Coordinates of C-alpha atoms and ligand atoms in Angstrom, one line a residue:
M1 CA -23.6 27.4 7.0
R2 CA -22.9 24.9 9.8
A3 CA -19.4 23.9 10.9
T4 CA -17.6 22.2 13.8
V5 CA -15.9 24.6 16.3
M6 CA -13.7 23.5 19.3
H7 CA -14.1 25.8 22.3
G8 CA -11.9 24.0 24.7
A9 CA -10.8 20.6 26.0
G10 CA -13.7 18.2 25.3
D11 CA -15.9 21.0 24.1
V12 CA -16.8 20.6 20.4
R13 CA -19.9 22.2 19.0
V14 CA -21.7 22.5 15.7
E15 CA -22.4 26.1 15.0
T16 CA -23.7 28.5 12.4
V17 CA -20.8 30.3 10.9
P18 CA -20.4 32.8 8.0
D19 CA -20.9 31.1 4.6
A20 CA -17.7 30.0 2.9
R21 CA -17.2 32.1 -0.3
L22 CA -14.6 32.9 -2.9
I23 CA -12.3 35.8 -1.9
E24 CA -9.1 35.6 -4.1
P25 CA -9.2 34.7 -7.8
T26 CA -7.1 31.6 -7.0
D27 CA -9.8 30.2 -4.6
A28 CA -12.2 27.4 -5.1
L29 CA -15.4 26.8 -3.1
L30 CA -16.1 23.2 -2.0
R31 CA -19.2 21.6 -0.7
I32 CA -17.8 19.0 1.7
T33 CA -18.8 15.4 1.2
R34 CA -16.4 13.6 3.6
A35 CA -14.1 14.8 6.4
C36 CA -12.3 13.1 9.3
I37 CA -10.6 13.8 12.6
C38 CA -6.8 13.7 13.1
G39 CA -4.5 12.5 15.8
S40 CA -3.4 16.1 16.0
D41 CA -7.0 17.1 16.9
L42 CA -6.6 14.9 20.0
W43 CA -4.1 17.3 21.7
P44 CA -6.4 20.3 21.8
Y45 CA -9.3 18.0 22.6
K46 CA -7.4 17.0 25.7
K47 CA -5.6 20.3 26.6
M48 CA -7.1 23.3 24.8
E49 CA -7.7 26.3 27.1
P50 CA -11.3 27.6 27.0
S51 CA -11.7 30.1 24.2
K52 CA -14.5 32.6 23.5
T53 CA -14.2 32.4 19.7
G54 CA -13.1 28.8 19.4
Q55 CA -11.3 27.3 16.5
R56 CA -12.7 25.8 13.3
M57 CA -11.9 22.1 13.0
G58 CA -11.0 19.7 10.1
H59 CA -8.1 19.6 7.7
E60 CA -8.8 16.3 6.0
F61 CA -11.6 16.4 3.4
I62 CA -13.1 15.5 0.1
G63 CA -15.7 17.8 -1.6
V64 CA -17.4 18.9 -4.8
V65 CA -16.3 22.1 -6.4
E66 CA -19.2 24.6 -6.4
A67 CA -17.3 27.6 -7.8
V68 CA -13.8 28.7 -8.8
G69 CA -12.1 32.1 -9.0
K70 CA -11.1 33.5 -12.4
D71 CA -7.5 32.4 -12.2
V72 CA -8.2 28.7 -11.3
R73 CA -7.2 26.3 -14.1
T74 CA -6.9 22.7 -12.8
V75 CA -10.3 22.2 -11.2
K76 CA -13.8 23.1 -12.3
R77 CA -17.4 23.2 -11.0
G78 CA -18.6 19.7 -10.4
D79 CA -15.2 18.1 -9.9
L80 CA -14.9 15.8 -6.9
V81 CA -11.6 16.7 -5.2
V82 CA -9.4 15.7 -2.2
A83 CA -7.5 18.3 -0.3
P84 CA -4.2 17.7 1.7
F85 CA -4.0 19.0 5.2
A86 CA -2.0 22.0 4.1
W87 CA -2.8 24.3 1.1
S88 CA 0.0 25.3 -1.2
D89 CA 0.5 27.1 -4.5
G90 CA 2.4 24.3 -6.2
T91 CA 4.8 26.7 -7.9
C92 CA 7.2 28.1 -5.2
E93 CA 10.7 26.7 -4.6
F94 CA 9.5 24.4 -1.8
C95 CA 6.5 23.1 -3.7
K96 CA 8.8 22.3 -6.6
E97 CA 11.0 20.3 -4.2
G98 CA 8.0 18.3 -3.0
L99 CA 7.8 20.1 0.4
Q100 CA 4.4 21.7 0.1
T101 CA 4.0 22.0 3.9
S102 CA 6.7 24.7 3.7
C103 CA 5.0 26.5 0.8
L104 CA 5.9 30.3 0.7
H105 CA 2.2 31.1 0.0
G106 CA 0.6 28.2 1.8
G107 CA -1.0 27.5 5.2
F108 CA -3.1 25.2 7.3
W109 CA -6.9 24.9 7.5
G110 CA -9.1 25.9 10.4
G111 CA -8.1 27.8 13.5
T112 CA -9.7 31.3 13.9
K113 CA -9.3 32.7 10.4
L114 CA -9.9 30.0 7.8
D115 CA -12.7 27.5 7.2
G116 CA -12.1 23.9 8.4
G117 CA -13.1 20.8 6.6
Q118 CA -15.6 19.7 9.3
G119 CA -18.4 21.9 8.0
E120 CA -20.8 22.2 5.1
A121 CA -18.4 24.1 2.8
V122 CA -14.9 25.4 2.7
R123 CA -13.0 28.1 0.9
V124 CA -9.8 26.6 -0.7
P125 CA -7.0 29.1 -1.2
Q126 CA -4.5 28.3 -4.0
A127 CA -6.9 25.8 -5.5
D128 CA -4.6 24.9 -8.4
G129 CA -1.7 23.9 -6.2
T130 CA -3.8 22.3 -3.5
L131 CA -6.6 20.2 -4.9
V132 CA -6.5 16.8 -6.7
V133 CA -9.4 15.6 -8.8
L134 CA -10.7 12.2 -7.9
P135 CA -11.7 9.8 -10.8
V136 CA -14.8 8.5 -9.1
G137 CA -18.2 9.8 -7.8
P138 CA -18.8 11.0 -4.2
D139 CA -20.5 7.8 -3.1
D140 CA -17.9 5.4 -4.4
A141 CA -17.0 2.5 -2.1
L142 CA -13.3 3.7 -2.2
M143 CA -14.2 7.0 -0.4
P144 CA -12.6 6.0 2.9
G145 CA -9.3 5.0 1.3
L146 CA -9.3 8.1 -0.9
L147 CA -10.0 10.3 2.2
T148 CA -6.8 8.9 3.9
L149 CA -4.8 10.6 1.0
S150 CA -5.7 13.9 2.7
D151 CA -3.5 13.0 5.7
V152 CA -2.9 9.7 7.4
M153 CA -1.8 7.6 4.4
G154 CA 0.4 10.3 3.1
T155 CA 1.7 10.9 6.7
G156 CA 2.5 7.2 7.2
H157 CA 4.3 7.2 3.8
H158 CA 6.3 10.2 4.8
A159 CA 7.3 8.5 8.1
A160 CA 8.5 5.5 6.1
R161 CA 10.4 7.6 3.6
A162 CA 12.0 9.7 6.3
A163 CA 13.0 6.5 8.1
K164 CA 14.6 5.3 4.8
V165 CA 12.5 2.1 4.6
A166 CA 13.9 -0.1 1.8
P167 CA 13.5 -3.6 0.4
G168 CA 14.8 -6.3 2.7
K169 CA 15.2 -4.0 5.7
T170 CA 13.6 -4.2 9.1
A171 CA 11.1 -1.4 10.0
A172 CA 9.5 -0.7 13.4
V173 CA 6.4 1.4 13.9
V174 CA 5.8 3.2 17.2
G175 CA 2.1 3.9 17.6
D176 CA -0.9 1.9 16.5
G177 CA -3.2 4.9 15.6
A178 CA -4.3 5.6 12.1
V179 CA -0.9 7.0 11.1
G180 CA 1.0 4.1 12.6
L181 CA -1.3 1.6 10.8
C182 CA -0.8 3.5 7.5
G183 CA 3.0 3.5 8.3
V184 CA 2.8 -0.3 8.3
I185 CA 1.1 -0.2 4.9
A186 CA 3.8 2.2 3.6
A187 CA 6.6 0.1 5.0
R188 CA 5.3 -3.0 3.3
R189 CA 4.7 -1.0 0.1
L190 CA 8.3 0.2 0.1
G191 CA 9.5 -3.4 0.5
A192 CA 10.4 -3.8 4.2
E193 CA 11.0 -7.5 4.9
R194 CA 10.2 -7.3 8.5
I195 CA 7.7 -4.9 10.1
I196 CA 7.6 -4.7 13.9
M197 CA 4.4 -3.0 15.2
L198 CA 4.6 -1.5 18.7
G199 CA 1.0 -1.3 19.9
R200 CA -1.5 -2.7 22.4
H201 CA -5.0 -2.3 21.1
P202 CA -6.2 -5.8 19.9
D203 CA -8.4 -4.5 17.1
R204 CA -5.6 -2.3 15.7
I205 CA -3.0 -5.1 16.1
A206 CA -5.2 -7.4 14.0
L207 CA -5.4 -4.7 11.3
A208 CA -1.7 -4.1 11.5
K209 CA -1.1 -7.8 10.8
D210 CA -3.5 -7.7 7.9
F211 CA -1.5 -4.7 6.6
G212 CA 1.8 -6.6 6.8
A213 CA 3.2 -6.3 10.3
T214 CA 5.3 -9.5 10.9
D215 CA 5.9 -9.0 14.7
I216 CA 3.9 -7.3 17.4
V217 CA 5.4 -5.8 20.6
S218 CA 2.7 -4.9 23.2
E219 CA 5.1 -4.1 26.0
R220 CA 5.8 -0.5 26.9
G221 CA 8.9 1.5 27.8
E222 CA 12.0 -0.4 28.7
A223 CA 10.3 -3.8 28.2
A224 CA 9.3 -2.8 24.6
I225 CA 12.9 -1.7 23.8
E226 CA 14.2 -5.0 25.2
K227 CA 11.7 -7.0 23.1
V228 CA 12.6 -5.2 19.9
R229 CA 16.3 -5.8 20.6
E230 CA 15.5 -9.5 21.1
L231 CA 13.7 -9.6 17.8
T232 CA 16.6 -8.0 15.9
K233 CA 19.6 -9.9 17.2
G234 CA 20.3 -7.2 19.8
V235 CA 20.9 -4.4 17.3
G236 CA 17.5 -2.8 16.5
A237 CA 15.6 -1.9 13.4
H238 CA 17.0 -0.1 10.3
S239 CA 14.0 2.2 10.0
V240 CA 11.7 3.4 12.8
L241 CA 8.5 5.3 12.2
E242 CA 7.6 7.5 15.2
C243 CA 3.8 8.1 14.9
V244 CA 2.8 9.4 18.3
G245 CA 4.8 12.6 19.2
L246 CA 5.3 12.0 22.9
D247 CA 8.6 12.0 24.8
E248 CA 8.2 8.4 25.7
S249 CA 7.4 7.3 22.1
M250 CA 10.4 9.2 20.7
R251 CA 12.7 7.7 23.4
T252 CA 11.4 4.3 22.4
A253 CA 11.9 5.0 18.7
L254 CA 15.5 6.2 19.2
S255 CA 16.4 3.3 21.5
I256 CA 15.2 0.6 19.0
T257 CA 17.0 2.1 16.0
R258 CA 20.0 0.2 14.9
P259 CA 23.4 2.1 14.6
G260 CA 23.3 4.0 11.3
G261 CA 19.5 3.7 11.1
A262 CA 16.9 6.4 10.8
V263 CA 13.9 7.6 12.7
G264 CA 11.0 9.2 10.7
R265 CA 8.9 11.3 13.0
V266 CA 5.5 12.4 12.1
G267 CA 3.7 12.6 15.4
V268 CA 3.4 16.3 16.3
P269 CA 6.0 16.7 19.1
Q270 CA 4.4 17.5 22.5
D271 CA 7.8 18.1 24.1
E272 CA 10.5 20.7 23.4
S273 CA 13.6 18.4 23.2
I274 CA 14.5 15.2 21.6
P275 CA 15.2 12.5 24.3
A276 CA 17.8 9.8 24.3
G277 CA 20.3 12.3 22.8
D278 CA 23.4 10.4 23.9
D279 CA 22.2 7.1 22.6
S280 CA 21.1 8.4 19.2
F281 CA 24.3 10.5 18.9
F282 CA 26.7 7.5 19.5
K283 CA 24.6 5.3 17.2
N284 CA 24.8 7.9 14.3
V285 CA 21.0 7.8 14.0
T286 CA 19.4 10.0 11.4
I287 CA 16.4 11.9 12.8
S288 CA 14.1 13.1 10.1
G289 CA 10.5 13.8 9.4
G290 CA 8.0 16.6 10.2
P291 CA 4.6 17.5 8.8
A292 CA 4.1 15.3 5.8
P293 CA 3.9 17.1 2.4
V294 CA 1.0 14.8 1.6
R295 CA 0.2 16.9 -1.6
A296 CA 3.4 15.5 -3.0
Y297 CA 2.3 11.9 -2.5
I298 CA -1.4 11.9 -3.6
E299 CA -0.7 11.1 -7.2
E300 CA 1.8 8.4 -6.2
L301 CA -0.5 6.6 -3.7
M302 CA -3.9 7.1 -5.5
P303 CA -3.5 4.3 -8.1
D304 CA -2.7 1.8 -5.3
V305 CA -5.9 2.8 -3.5
M306 CA -7.9 2.8 -6.8
E307 CA -6.7 -0.7 -7.7
G308 CA -7.0 -2.1 -4.2
R309 CA -3.4 -2.8 -3.6
I310 CA -3.6 -0.9 -0.4
E311 CA -6.7 -0.5 1.8
P312 CA -5.9 2.4 4.2
G313 CA -9.6 3.2 4.5
R314 CA -9.9 0.3 6.9
V315 CA -8.3 2.5 9.6
F316 CA -11.6 4.3 10.1
D317 CA -13.6 2.7 12.9
R318 CA -16.5 5.1 13.3
V319 CA -18.7 7.1 10.9
T320 CA -21.0 9.9 11.7
N321 CA -22.6 13.0 10.2
L322 CA -21.9 16.7 11.0
D323 CA -24.6 16.7 13.8
G324 CA -23.0 13.6 15.4
V325 CA -19.5 15.1 15.6
P326 CA -19.8 16.6 19.2
T327 CA -21.2 13.4 20.7
D328 CA -19.7 10.6 18.6
I329 CA -16.2 11.9 18.7
V330 CA -13.7 9.2 19.6
R331 CA -12.3 9.7 23.1
Ligands
ZN401 ZN1 4.5 26.7 -2.7

């Protein structure tokens, strides 16, 4: 079969790889119908050292079940399913707590050992715990929105939950990428009265406003912090969603959080330490977040997508096929 392989910074190829197949009785085999790229793919795309074997790409996908192992109970051949960006058994103590990214028998797609979603097919370990059946056909107009349930919408929701967004409160979102935009959707969905978006791309800002952002801050660094303070009577936001993962974005997030407030971080940290330690300590700021257990949120968010109450599929701005991945990739 054919699949996308990253060999180093800026070096993405479509190659012939061994066919995906069932190995464990708990596996399912999917034929991929939709997949996307992630903000976390941008880091290796910028920095990955050249590799002889390369790593398989794609952890956000929808597909049709082609076959299942003998122990699989919840999905069957012919089902259209969405997969979260981590696979999980659904039965261990962390899965029961809704923290499937810490599953004792789980893991992450792609890399050097497992199939990735950017290919013709994928072997799904722990199919019962991992996959969720979609109630529509593979060409339904809602596919983009349903695809976001594999990562970005669930991740934006996780940031909002970790930042303790609540009705009547002020939320701020650092980062106007797909997760930040979904963070705006999530903050509004959870009842935030005011949503301040920190971003500077005109098309994304327009989308953020459509999604419910009430204020836009396009300054950076100290000027951005100053602007948010002005907008919040000098005290900062109750809830701050950190959707980038860089030192500067985390510093900004902590600096614009109101005393007693919370930062929900979902951008994969690119630095070892948390900046602005003094400031966040003396403000009693809660720092929470991590890889979103999106599997826990799919059932909660899917009805809102199905019924058009939220439109996270609008974050996609380019569509291509497998052959187009190496050249059409967004830089
Ligand atoms: Zn588990």
